[in-house]
PDB file of C-alpha atoms in Angstrom:
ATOM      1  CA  UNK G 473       0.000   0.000   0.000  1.00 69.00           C
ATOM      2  CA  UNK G 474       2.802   2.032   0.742  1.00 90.00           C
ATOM      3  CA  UNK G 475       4.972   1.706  -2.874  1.00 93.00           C
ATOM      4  CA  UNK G 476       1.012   2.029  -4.359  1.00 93.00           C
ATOM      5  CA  UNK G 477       0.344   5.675  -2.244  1.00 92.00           C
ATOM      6  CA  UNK G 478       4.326   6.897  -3.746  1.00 94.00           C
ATOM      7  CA  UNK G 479       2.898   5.935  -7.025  1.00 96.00           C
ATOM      8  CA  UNK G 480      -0.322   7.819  -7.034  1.00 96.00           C
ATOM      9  CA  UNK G 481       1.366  10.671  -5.459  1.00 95.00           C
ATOM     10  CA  UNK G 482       4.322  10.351  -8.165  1.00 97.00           C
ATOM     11  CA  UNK G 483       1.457  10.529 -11.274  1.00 97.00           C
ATOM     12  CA  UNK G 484       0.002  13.030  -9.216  1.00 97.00           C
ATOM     13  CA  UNK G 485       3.365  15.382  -9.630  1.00 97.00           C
ATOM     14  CA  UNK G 486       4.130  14.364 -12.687  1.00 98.00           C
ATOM     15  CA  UNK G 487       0.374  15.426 -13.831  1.00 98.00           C
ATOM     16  CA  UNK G 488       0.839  18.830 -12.506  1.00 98.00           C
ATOM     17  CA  UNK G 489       3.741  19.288 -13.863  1.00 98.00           C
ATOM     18  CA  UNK G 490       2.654  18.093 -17.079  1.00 98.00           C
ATOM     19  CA  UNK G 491      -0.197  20.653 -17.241  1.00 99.00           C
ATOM     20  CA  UNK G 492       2.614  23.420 -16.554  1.00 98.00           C
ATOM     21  CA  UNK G 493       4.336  22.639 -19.252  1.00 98.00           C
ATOM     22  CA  UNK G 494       1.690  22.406 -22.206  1.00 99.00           C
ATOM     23  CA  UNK G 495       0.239  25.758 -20.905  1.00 99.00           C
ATOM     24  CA  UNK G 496       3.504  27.059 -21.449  1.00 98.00           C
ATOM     25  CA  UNK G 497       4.258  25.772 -24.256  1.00 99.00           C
ATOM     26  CA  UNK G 498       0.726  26.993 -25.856  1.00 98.00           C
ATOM     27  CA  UNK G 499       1.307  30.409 -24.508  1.00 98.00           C
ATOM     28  CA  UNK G 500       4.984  30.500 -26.418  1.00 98.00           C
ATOM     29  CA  UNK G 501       3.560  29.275 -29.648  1.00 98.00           C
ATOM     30  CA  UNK G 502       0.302  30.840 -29.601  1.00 98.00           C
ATOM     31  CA  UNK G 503       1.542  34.038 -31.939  1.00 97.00           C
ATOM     32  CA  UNK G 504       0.003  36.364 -33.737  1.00 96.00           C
ATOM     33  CA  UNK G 505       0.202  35.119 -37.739  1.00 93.00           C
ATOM     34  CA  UNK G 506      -0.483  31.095 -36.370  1.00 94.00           C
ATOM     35  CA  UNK G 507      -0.404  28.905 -38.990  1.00 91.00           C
ATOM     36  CA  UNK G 508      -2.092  25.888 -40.009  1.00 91.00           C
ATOM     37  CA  UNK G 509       0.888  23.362 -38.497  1.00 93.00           C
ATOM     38  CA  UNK G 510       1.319  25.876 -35.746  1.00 96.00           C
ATOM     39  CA  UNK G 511      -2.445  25.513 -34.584  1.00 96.00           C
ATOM     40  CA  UNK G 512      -2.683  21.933 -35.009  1.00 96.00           C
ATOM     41  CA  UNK G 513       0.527  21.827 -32.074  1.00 98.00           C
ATOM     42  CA  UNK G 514      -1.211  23.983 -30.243  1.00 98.00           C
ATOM     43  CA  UNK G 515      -4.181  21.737 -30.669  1.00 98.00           C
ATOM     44  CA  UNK G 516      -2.325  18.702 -29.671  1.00 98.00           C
ATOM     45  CA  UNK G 517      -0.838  20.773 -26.783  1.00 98.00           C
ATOM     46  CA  UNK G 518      -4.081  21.504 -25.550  1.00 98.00           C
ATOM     47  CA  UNK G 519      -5.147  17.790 -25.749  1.00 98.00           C
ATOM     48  CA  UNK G 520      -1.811  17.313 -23.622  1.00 98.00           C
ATOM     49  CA  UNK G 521      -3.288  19.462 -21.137  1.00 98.00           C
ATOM     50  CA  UNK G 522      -6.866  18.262 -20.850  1.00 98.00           C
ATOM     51  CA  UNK G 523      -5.104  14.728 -20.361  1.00 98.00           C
ATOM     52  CA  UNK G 524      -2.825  16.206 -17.715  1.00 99.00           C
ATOM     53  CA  UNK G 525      -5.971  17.461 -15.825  1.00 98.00           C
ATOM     54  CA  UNK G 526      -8.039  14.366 -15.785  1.00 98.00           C
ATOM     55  CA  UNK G 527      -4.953  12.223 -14.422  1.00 98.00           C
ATOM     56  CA  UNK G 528      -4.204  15.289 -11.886  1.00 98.00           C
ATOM     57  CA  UNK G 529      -7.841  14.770 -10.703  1.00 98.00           C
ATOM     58  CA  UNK G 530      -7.975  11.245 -10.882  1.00 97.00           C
ATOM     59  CA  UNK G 531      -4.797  10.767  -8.921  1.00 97.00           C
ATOM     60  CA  UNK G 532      -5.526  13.568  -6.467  1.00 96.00           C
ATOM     61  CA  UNK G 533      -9.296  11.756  -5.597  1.00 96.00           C
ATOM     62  CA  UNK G 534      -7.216   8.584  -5.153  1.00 96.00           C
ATOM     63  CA  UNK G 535      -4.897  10.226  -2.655  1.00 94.00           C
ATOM     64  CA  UNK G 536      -7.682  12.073  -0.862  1.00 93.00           C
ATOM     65  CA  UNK G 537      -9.918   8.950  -0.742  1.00 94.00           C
ATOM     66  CA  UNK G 538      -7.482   6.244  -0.627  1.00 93.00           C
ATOM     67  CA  UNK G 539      -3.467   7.006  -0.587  1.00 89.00           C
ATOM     68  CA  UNK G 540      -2.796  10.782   1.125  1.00 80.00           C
ATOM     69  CA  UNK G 541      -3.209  11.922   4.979  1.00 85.00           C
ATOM     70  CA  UNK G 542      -6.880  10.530   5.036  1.00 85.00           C
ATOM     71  CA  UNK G 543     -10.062  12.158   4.276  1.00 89.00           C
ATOM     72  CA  UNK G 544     -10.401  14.018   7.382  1.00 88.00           C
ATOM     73  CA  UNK G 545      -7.209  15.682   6.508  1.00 87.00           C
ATOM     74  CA  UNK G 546      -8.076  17.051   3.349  1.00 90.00           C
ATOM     75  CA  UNK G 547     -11.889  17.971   3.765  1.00 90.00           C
ATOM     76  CA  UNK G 548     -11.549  19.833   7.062  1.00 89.00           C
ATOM     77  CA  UNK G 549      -8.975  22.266   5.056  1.00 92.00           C
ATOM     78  CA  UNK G 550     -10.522  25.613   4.081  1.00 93.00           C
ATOM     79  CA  UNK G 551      -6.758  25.251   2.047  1.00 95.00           C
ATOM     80  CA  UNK G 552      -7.780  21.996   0.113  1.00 94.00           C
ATOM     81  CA  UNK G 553     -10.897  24.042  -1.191  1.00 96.00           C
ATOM     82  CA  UNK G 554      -9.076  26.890  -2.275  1.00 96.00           C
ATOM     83  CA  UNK G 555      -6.653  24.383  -4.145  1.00 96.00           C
ATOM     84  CA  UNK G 556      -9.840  22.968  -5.822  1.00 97.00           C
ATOM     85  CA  UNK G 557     -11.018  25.971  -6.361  1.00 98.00           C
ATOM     86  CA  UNK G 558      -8.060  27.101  -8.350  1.00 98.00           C
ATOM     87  CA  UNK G 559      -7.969  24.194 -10.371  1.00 98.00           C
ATOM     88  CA  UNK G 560     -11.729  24.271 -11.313  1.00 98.00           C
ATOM     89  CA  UNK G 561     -10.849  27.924 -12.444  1.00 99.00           C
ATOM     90  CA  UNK G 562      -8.001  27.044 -14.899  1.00 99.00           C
ATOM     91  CA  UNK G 563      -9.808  23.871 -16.168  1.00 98.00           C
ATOM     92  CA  UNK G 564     -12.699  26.883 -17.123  1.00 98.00           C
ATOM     93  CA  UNK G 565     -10.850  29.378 -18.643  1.00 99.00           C
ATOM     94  CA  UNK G 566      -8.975  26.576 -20.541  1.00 98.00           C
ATOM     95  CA  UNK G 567     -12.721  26.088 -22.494  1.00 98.00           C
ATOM     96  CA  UNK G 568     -12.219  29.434 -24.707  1.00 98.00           C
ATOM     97  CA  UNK G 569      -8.800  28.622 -25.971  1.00 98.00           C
ATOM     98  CA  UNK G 570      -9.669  24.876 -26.697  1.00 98.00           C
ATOM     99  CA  UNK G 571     -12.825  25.965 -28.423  1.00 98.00           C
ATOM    100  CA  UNK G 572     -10.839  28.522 -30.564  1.00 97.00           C
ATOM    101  CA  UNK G 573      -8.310  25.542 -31.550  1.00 97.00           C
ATOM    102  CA  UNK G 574     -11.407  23.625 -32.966  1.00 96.00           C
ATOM    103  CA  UNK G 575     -12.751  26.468 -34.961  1.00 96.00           C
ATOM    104  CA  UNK G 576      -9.258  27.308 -36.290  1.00 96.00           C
ATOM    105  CA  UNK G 577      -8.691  23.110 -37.345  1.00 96.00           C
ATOM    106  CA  UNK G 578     -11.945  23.476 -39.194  1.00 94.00           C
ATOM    107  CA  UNK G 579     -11.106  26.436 -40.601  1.00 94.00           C
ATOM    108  CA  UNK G 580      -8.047  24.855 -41.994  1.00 92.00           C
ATOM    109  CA  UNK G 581      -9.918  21.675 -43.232  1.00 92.00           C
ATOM    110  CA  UNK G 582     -12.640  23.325 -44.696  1.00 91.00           C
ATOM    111  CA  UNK G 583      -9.318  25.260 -46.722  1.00 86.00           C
ATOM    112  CA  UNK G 584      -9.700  28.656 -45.446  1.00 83.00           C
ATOM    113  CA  UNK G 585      -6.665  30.634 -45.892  1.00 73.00           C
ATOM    114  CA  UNK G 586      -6.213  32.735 -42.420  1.00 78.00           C
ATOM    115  CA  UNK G 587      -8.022  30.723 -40.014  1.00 87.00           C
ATOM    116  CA  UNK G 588      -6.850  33.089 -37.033  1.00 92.00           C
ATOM    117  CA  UNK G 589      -7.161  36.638 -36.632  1.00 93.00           C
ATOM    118  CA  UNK G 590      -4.462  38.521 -34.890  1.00 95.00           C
ATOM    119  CA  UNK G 591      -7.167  39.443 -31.715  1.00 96.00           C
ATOM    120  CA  UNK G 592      -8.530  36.125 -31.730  1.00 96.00           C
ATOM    121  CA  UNK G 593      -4.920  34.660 -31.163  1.00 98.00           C
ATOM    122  CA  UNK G 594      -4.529  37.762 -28.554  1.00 98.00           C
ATOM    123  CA  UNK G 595      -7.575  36.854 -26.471  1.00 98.00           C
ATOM    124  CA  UNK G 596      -6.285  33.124 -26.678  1.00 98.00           C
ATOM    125  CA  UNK G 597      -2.923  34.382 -25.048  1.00 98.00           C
ATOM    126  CA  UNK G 598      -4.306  36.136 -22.716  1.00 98.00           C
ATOM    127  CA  UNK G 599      -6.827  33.419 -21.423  1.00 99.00           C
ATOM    128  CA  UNK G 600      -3.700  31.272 -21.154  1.00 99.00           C
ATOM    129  CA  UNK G 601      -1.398  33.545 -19.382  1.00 99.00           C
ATOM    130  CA  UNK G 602      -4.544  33.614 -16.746  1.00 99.00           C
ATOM    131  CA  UNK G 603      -4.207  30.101 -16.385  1.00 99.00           C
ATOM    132  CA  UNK G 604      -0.279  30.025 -15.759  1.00 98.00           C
ATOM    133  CA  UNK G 605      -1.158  32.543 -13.482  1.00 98.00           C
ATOM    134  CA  UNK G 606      -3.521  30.420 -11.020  1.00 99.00           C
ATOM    135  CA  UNK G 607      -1.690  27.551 -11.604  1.00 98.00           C
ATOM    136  CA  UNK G 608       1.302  28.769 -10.351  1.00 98.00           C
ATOM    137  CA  UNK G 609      -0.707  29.479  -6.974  1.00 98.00           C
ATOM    138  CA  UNK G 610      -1.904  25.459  -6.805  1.00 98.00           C
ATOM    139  CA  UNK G 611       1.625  24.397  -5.528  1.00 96.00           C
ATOM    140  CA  UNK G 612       1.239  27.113  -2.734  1.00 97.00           C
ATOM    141  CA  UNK G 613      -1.849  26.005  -1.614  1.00 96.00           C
ATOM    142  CA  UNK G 614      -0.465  22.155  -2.148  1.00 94.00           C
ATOM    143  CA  UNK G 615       2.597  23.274   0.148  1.00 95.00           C
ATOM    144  CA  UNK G 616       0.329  25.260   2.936  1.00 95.00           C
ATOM    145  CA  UNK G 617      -2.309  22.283   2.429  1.00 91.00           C
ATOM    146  CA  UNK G 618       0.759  19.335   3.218  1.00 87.00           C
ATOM    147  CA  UNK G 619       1.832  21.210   6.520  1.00 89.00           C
ATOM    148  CA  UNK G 620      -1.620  21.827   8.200  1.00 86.00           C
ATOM    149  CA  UNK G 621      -1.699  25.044   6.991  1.00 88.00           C
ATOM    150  CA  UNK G 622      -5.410  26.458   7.736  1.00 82.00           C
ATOM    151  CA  UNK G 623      -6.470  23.391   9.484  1.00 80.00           C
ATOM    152  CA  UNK G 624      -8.366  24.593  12.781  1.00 74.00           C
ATOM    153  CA  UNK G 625      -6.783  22.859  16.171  1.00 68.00           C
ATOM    154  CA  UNK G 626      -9.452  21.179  18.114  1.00 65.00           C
ATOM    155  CA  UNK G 627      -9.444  20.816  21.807  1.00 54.00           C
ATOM    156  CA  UNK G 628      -8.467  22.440  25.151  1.00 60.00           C
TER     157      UNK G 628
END
């Protein structure tokens, strides 16, 4: 159970970490002037991502349910929620950019020639930098979170 709980956390970091990388690496490639093989690695990117996310959930339920510090632990953390919190707020303002990607791939399939406007690619940029942004605040709370941080004592 032990070697199982280092594993779940393991996937757990390596999730997270995954999911800073690919919305870093959309925010460098995301340019004005994108391109047709420029937008489809940004697509693919953002598929990275979304993958990233559900194995960061799924691993981070396992550890809260089954591997971490026990239930109790987490739930009784006004921390924990504002972790959540800040991960339910990236995984929404990730919807704009990914549904921009799908109207730009169409655009390319169905053959039009500039598929992205300069302030479409703009907004996308920005909505990304606001995810780097609160997702650089997750490892806080994860720190604060993993030393009791927020956690009310109880008793005399």
């Amino acid at each position: 159970m032990e070697l199982t709980g280092a594993l779940i956390a393991y996937l757990h970091y390596m999730a997270m970490i995954s999911i800073a990388v690919a919305l870093l690496l959309e925010y460098i490639f995301c340019t004005p002037g994108v391109t047709g093989s420029r937008i489809r690695l940004l697509a693919r990117l953002d598929l990275l991502y979304m993958g990233a996310a559900v194995l960061a959930l799924g691993s981070g339920v396992a550890r809260v349910v089954w591997f971490g510090k026990g239930a109790a632990f987490y739930l009784h953390n006004p921390v924990f929620y504002i972790k959540l919190a800040l991960f339910v707020a990236v995984g929404l303002i990730s919807i704009p950019p990914t549904l921009h990607y799908l109207r730009w791939l169409n655009g390319i399939r169905s053959g039009a020639a500039n598929v992205a406007a300069d302030y479409q690619v703009l907004r996308v940029r920005r909505h990304i930098l606001s995810e780097l942004i609160l997702f650089a605040f997750i490892p806080l709370a994860a720190t604060f979170m993993a030393r009791g941080i927020g956690i009310q004592p109880t008793g005399p």
